[in-house]
PDB file of C-alpha atoms in Angstrom:
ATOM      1  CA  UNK A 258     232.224  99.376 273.696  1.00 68.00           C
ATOM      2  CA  UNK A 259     229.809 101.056 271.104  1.00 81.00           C
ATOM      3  CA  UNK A 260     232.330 100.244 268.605  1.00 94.00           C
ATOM      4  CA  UNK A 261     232.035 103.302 265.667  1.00 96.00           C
ATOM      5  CA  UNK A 262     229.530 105.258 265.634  1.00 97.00           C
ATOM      6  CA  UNK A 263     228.152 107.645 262.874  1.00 97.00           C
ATOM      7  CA  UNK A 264     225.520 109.849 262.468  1.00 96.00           C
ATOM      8  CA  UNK A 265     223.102 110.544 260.950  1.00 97.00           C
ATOM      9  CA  UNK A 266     222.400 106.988 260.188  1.00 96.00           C
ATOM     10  CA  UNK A 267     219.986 108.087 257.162  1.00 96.00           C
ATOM     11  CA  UNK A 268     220.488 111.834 255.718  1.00 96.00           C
ATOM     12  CA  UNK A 269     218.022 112.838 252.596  1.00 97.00           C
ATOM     13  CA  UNK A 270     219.010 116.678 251.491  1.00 96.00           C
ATOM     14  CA  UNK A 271     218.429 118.644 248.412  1.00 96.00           C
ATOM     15  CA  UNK A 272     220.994 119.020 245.333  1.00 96.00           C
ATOM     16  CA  UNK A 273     223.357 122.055 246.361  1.00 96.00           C
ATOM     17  CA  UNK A 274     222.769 121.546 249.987  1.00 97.00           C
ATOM     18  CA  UNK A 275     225.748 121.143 252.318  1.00 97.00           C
ATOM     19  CA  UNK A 276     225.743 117.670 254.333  1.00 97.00           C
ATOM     20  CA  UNK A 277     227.727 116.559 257.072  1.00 98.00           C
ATOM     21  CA  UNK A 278     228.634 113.301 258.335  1.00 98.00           C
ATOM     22  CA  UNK A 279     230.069 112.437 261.288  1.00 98.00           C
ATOM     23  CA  UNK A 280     232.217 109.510 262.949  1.00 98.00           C
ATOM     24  CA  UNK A 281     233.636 108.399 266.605  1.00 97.00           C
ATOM     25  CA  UNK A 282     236.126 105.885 266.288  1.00 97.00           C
ATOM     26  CA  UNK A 283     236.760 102.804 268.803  1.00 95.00           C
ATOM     27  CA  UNK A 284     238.531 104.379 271.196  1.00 94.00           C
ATOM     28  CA  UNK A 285     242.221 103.986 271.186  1.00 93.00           C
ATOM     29  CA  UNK A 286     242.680 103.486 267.929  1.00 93.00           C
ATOM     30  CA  UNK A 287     245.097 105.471 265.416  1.00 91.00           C
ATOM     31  CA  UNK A 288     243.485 105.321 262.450  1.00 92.00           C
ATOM     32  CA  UNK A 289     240.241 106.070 261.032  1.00 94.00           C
ATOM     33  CA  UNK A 290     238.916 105.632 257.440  1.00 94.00           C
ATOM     34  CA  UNK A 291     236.194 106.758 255.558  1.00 96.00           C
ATOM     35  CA  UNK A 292     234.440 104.878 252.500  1.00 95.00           C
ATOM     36  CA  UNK A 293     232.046 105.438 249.936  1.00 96.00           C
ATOM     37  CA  UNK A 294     229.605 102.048 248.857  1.00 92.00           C
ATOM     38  CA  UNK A 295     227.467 102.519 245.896  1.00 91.00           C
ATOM     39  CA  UNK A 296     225.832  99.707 242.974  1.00 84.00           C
ATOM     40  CA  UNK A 297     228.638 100.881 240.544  1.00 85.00           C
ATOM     41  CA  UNK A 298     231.847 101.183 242.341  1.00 85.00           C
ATOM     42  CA  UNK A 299     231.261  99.177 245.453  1.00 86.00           C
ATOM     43  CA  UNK A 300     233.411  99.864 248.270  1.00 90.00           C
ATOM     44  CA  UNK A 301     235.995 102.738 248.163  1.00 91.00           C
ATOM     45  CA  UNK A 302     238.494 103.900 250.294  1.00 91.00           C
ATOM     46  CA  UNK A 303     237.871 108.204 250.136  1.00 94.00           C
ATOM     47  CA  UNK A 304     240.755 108.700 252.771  1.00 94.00           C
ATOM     48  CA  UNK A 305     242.054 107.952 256.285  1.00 92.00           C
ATOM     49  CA  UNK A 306     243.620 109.333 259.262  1.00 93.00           C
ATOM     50  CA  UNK A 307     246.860 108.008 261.254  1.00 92.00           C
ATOM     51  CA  UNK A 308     246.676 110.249 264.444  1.00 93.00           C
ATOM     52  CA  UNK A 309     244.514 113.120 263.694  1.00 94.00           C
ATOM     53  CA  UNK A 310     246.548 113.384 260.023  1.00 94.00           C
ATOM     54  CA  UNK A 311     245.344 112.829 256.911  1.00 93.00           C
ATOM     55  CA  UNK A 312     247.512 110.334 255.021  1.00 89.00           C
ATOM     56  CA  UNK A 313     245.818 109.449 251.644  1.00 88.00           C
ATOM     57  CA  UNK A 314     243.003 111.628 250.705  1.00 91.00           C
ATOM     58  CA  UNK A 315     243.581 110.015 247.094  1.00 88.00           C
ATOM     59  CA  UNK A 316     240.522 108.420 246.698  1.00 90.00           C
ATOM     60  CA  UNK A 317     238.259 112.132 247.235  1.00 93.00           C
ATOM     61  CA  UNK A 318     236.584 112.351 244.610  1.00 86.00           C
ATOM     62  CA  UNK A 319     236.802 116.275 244.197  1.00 84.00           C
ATOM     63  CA  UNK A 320     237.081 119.393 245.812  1.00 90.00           C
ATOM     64  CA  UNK A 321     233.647 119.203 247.066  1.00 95.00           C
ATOM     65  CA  UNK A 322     234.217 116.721 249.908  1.00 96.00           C
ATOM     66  CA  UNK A 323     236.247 117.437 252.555  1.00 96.00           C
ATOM     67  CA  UNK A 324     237.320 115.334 256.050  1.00 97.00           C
ATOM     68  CA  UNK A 325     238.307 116.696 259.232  1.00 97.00           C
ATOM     69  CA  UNK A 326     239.545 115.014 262.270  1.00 97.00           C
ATOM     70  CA  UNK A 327     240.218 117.657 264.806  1.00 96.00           C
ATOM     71  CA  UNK A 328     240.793 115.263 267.916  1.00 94.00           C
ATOM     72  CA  UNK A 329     241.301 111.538 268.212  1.00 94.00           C
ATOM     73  CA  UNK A 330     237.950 110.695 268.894  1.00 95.00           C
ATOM     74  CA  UNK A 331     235.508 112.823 266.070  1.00 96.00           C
ATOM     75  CA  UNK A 332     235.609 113.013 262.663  1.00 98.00           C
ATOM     76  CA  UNK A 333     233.394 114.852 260.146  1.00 98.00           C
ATOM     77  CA  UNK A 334     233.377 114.139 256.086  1.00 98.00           C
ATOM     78  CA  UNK A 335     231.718 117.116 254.709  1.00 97.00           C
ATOM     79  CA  UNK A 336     230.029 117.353 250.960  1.00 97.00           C
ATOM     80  CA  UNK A 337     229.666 120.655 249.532  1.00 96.00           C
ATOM     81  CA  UNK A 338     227.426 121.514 247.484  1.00 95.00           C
ATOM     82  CA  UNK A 339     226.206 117.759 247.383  1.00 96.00           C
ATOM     83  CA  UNK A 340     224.796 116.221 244.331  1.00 95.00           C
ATOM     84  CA  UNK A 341     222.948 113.090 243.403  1.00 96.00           C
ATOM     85  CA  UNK A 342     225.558 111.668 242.443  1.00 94.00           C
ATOM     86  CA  UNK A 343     227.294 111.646 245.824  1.00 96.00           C
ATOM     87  CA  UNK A 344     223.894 109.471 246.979  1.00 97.00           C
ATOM     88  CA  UNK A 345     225.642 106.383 248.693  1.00 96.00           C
ATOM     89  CA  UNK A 346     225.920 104.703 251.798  1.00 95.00           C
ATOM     90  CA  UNK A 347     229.448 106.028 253.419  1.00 97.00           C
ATOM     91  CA  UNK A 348     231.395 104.426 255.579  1.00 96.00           C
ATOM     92  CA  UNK A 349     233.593 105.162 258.879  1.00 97.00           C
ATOM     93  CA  UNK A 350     235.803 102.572 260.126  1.00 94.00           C
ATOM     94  CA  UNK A 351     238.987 102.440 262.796  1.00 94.00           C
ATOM     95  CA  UNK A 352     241.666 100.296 263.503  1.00 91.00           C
ATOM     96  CA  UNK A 353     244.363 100.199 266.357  1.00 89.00           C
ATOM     97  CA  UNK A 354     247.252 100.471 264.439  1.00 79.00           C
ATOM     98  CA  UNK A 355     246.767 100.443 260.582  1.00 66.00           C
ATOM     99  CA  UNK A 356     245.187  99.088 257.542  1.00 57.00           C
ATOM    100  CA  UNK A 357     248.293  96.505 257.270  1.00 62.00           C
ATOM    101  CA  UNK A 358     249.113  94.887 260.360  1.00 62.00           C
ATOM    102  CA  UNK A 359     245.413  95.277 262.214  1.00 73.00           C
ATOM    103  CA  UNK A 360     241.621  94.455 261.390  1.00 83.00           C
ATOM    104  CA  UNK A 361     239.546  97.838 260.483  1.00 88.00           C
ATOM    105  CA  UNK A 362     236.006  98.184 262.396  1.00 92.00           C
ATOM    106  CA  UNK A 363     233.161  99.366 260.860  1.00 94.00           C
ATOM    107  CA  UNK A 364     230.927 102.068 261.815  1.00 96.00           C
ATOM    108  CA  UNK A 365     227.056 101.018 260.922  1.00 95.00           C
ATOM    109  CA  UNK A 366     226.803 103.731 258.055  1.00 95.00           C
ATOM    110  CA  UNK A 367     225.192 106.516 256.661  1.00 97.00           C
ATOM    111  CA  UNK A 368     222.907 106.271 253.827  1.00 96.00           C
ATOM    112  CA  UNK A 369     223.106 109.684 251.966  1.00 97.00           C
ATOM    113  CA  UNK A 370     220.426 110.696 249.461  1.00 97.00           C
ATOM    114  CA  UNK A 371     220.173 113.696 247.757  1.00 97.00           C
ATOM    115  CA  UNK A 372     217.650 114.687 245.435  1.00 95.00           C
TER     116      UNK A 372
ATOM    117  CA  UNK B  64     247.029  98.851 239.115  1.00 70.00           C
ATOM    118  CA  UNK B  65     245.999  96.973 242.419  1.00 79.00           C
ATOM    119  CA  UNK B  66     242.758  95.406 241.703  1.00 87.00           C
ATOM    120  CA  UNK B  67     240.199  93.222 243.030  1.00 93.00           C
ATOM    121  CA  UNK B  68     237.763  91.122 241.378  1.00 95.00           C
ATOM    122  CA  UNK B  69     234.801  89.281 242.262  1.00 96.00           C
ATOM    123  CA  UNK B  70     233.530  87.946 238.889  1.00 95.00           C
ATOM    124  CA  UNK B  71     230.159  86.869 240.869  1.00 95.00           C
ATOM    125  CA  UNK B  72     227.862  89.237 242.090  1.00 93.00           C
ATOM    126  CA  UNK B  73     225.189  86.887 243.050  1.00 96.00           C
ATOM    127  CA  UNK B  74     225.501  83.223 244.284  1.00 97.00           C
ATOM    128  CA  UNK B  75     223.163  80.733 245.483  1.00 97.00           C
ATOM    129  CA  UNK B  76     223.507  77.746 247.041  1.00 97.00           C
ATOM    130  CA  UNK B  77     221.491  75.120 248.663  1.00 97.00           C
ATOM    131  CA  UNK B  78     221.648  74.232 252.446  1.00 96.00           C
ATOM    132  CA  UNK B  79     224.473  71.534 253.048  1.00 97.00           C
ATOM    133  CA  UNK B  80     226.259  71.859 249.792  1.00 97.00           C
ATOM    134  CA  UNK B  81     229.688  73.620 249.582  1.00 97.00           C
ATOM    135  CA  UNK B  82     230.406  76.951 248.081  1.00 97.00           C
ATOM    136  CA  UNK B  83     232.878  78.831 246.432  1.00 97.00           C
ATOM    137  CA  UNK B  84     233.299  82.391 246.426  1.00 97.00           C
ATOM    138  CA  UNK B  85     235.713  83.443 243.740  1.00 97.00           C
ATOM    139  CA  UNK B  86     238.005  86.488 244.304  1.00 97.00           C
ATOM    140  CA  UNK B  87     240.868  87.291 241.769  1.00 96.00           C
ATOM    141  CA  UNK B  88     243.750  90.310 242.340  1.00 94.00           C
ATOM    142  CA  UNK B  89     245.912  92.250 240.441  1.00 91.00           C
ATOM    143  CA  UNK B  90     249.201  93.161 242.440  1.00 84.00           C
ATOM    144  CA  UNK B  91     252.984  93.308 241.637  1.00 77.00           C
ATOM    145  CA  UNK B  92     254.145  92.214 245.175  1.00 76.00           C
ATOM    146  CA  UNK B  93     253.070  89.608 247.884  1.00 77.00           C
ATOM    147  CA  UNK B  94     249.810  90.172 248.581  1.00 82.00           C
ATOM    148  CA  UNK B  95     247.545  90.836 252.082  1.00 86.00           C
ATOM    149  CA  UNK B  96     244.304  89.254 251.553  1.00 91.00           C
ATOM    150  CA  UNK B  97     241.250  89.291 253.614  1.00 92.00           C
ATOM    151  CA  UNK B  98     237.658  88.466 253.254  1.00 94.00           C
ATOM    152  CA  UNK B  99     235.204  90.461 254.858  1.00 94.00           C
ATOM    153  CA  UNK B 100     231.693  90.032 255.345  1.00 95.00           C
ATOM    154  CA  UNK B 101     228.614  91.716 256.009  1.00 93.00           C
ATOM    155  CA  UNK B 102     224.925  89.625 257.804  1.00 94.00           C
ATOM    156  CA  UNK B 103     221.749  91.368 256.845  1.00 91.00           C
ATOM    157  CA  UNK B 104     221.719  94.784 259.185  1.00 87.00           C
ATOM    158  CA  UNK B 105     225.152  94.257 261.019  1.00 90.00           C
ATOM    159  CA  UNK B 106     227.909  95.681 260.576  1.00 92.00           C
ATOM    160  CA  UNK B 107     230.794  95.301 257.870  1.00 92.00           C
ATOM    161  CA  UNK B 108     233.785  92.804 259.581  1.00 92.00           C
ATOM    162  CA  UNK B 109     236.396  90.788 259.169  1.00 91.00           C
ATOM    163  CA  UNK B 110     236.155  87.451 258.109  1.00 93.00           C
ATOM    164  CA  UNK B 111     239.374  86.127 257.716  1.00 90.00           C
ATOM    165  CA  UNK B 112     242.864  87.098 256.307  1.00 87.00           C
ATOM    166  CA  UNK B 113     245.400  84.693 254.728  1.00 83.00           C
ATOM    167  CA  UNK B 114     248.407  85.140 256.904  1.00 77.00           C
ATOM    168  CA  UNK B 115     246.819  83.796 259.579  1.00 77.00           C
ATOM    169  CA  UNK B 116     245.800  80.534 257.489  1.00 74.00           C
ATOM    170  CA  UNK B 117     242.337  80.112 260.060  1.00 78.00           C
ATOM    171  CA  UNK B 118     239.135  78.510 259.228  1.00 81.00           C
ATOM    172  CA  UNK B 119     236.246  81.014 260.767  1.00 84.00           C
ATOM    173  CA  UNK B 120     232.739  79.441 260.581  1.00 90.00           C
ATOM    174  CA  UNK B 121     234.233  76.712 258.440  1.00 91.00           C
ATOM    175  CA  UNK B 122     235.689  78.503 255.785  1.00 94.00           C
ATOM    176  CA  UNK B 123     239.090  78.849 254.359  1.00 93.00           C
ATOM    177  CA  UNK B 124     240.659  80.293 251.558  1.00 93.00           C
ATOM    178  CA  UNK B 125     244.145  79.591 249.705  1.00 87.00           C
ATOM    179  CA  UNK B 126     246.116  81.715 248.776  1.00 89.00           C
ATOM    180  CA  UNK B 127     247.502  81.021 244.809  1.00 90.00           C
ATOM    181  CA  UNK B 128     250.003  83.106 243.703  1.00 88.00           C
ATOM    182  CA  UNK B 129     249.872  81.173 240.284  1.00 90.00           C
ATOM    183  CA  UNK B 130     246.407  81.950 239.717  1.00 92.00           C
ATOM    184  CA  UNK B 131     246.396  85.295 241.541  1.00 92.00           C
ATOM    185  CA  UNK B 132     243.591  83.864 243.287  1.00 94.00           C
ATOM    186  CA  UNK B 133     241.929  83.891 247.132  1.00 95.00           C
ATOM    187  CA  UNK B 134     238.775  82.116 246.630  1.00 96.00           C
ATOM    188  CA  UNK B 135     236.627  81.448 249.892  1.00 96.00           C
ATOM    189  CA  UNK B 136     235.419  78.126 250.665  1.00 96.00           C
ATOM    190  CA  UNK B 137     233.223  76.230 253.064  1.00 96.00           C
ATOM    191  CA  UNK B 138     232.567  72.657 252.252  1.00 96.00           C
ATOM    192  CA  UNK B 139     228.856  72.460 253.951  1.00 97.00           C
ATOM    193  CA  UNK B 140     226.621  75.923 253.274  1.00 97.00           C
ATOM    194  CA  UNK B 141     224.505  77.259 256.213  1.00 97.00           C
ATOM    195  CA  UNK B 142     221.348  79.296 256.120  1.00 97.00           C
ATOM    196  CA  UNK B 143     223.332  81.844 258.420  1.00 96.00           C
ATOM    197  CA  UNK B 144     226.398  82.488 255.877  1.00 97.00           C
ATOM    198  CA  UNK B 145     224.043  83.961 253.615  1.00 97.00           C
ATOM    199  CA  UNK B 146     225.392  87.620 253.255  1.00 97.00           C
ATOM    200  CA  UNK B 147     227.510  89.609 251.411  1.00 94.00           C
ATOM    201  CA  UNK B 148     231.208  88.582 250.986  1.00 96.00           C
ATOM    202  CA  UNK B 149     233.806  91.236 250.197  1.00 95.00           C
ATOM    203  CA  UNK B 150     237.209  90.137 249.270  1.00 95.00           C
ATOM    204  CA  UNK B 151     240.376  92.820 249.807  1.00 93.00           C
ATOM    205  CA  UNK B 152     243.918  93.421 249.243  1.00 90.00           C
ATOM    206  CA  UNK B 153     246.263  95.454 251.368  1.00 85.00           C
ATOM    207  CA  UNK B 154     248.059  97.865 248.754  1.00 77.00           C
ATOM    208  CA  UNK B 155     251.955  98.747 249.530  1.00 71.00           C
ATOM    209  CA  UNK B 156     254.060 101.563 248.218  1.00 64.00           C
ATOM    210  CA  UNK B 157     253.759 104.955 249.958  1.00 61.00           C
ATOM    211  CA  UNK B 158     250.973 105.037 252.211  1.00 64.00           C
ATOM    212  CA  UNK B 159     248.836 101.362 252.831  1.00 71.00           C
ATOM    213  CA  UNK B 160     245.461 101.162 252.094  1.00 77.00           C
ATOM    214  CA  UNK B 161     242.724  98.237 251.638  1.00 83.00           C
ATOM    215  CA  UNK B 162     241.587  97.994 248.314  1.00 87.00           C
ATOM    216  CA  UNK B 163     238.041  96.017 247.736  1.00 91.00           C
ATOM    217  CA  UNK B 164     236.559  93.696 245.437  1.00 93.00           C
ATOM    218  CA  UNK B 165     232.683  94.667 244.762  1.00 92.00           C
ATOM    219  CA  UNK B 166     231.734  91.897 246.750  1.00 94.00           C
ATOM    220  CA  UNK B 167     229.618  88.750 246.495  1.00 95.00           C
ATOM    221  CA  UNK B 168     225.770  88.250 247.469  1.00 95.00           C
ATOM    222  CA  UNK B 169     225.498  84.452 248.814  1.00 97.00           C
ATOM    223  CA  UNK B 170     222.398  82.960 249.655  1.00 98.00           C
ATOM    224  CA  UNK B 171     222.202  79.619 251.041  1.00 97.00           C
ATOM    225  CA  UNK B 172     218.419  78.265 250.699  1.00 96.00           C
ATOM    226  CA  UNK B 173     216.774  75.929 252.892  1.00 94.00           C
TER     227      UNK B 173
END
């Protein structure tokens, strides 16, 4: 097994542009998170997933990001229009059966720039 | 709130000597702590998780409910635990989430 993937892996885009990122989780699992890791605010949970549903989208940080998971095994966070300030490295991760009783999986990352 | 702290952001240690890697929380209930860590270009994992009360590459941590603490300890440093440690809490109430500390750079020197 793979484990998580994500893609792109490194993503450098313009202020105002759109940017897509995009996750597989383990397969099998029910839930899938996304985090955001910069200098200031380490690690943050933006939301997660429990079969396809979002469950706690608390942690987006406004109305320009946006997650999707339309099946069990994709995922896309979308940032739109992106800003520098959204420059981070962003996290997917998975687990089999939640963030209480089961260990989460990380996905390698995506480090986002935007100038 | 539910909060995590890591007062250290940087610690260095020398070969053979033990370390401590501090982690504090905030949290009204019983905790779920874990440490997680993360080598040079791999991947973010688990390290260990206090309800399981293991030892993984020689350390442990101790949960202290007094201190509100779950420090991470190995009593003999290797070259190969340098990397960066990131303690976390499992929040309750409505839906679960983990919650993490900024995390800890340790590097063990020759």
């Amino acid at each position: 097994d793979a484990g998580v993937i994500q893609s792109p892996r490194h993503e450098v885009t313009e202020m105002g542009q759109e940017v897509t990122l995009r996750c597989k989780p383990i397969s099998g699992h029910d839930y899938l998170f996304w985090y955001r890791q910069t200098m200031m605010r380490g690690l943050e949970l933006l939301i997660y997933f429990n079969n396809n549903v979002p469950i706690d989208d608390s942690g987006m940080p406004e109305d320009r990001f946006s997650a999707k998971m339309p099946n069990a095994s994709f995922s896309t966070l979308k940032i739109q229009p992106s800003e520098p300030r959204d420059s981070a490295v962003y996290f997917c991760a998975s687990s089999a059966s939640g963030a209480y009783t089961d260990t989460q999986y990380f996905g390698p990352g995506t480090r986002l720039t935007v100038l | 709130a539910q909060r995590v702290t890591q007062p250290e952001k940087l610690l260095s240690v020398f070969k053979g000597a033990p370390v401590e890697l501090k982690c504090n929380y905030s949290y009204s209930g019983s905790p779920e702590l874990f440490w997680y860590v993360q080598y040079s270009r791999q991947r973010l994992q688990l390290l260990l998780r206090h309800i399981s009360r293991e030892s993984i590459k020689g350390f442990t941590a101790d949960l202290n409910k007094g201190e509100t603490s779950f420090h991470l300890k190995k009593p003999f440093a290797q070259e190969e635990d340098s990397a960066m440690y990131y303690c976390a809490l499992i929040t309750q109430g409505g839906s679960e989430k983990l919650v993490f500390g900024k995390g800890t750079k340790l590097t063990v020197n020759p």
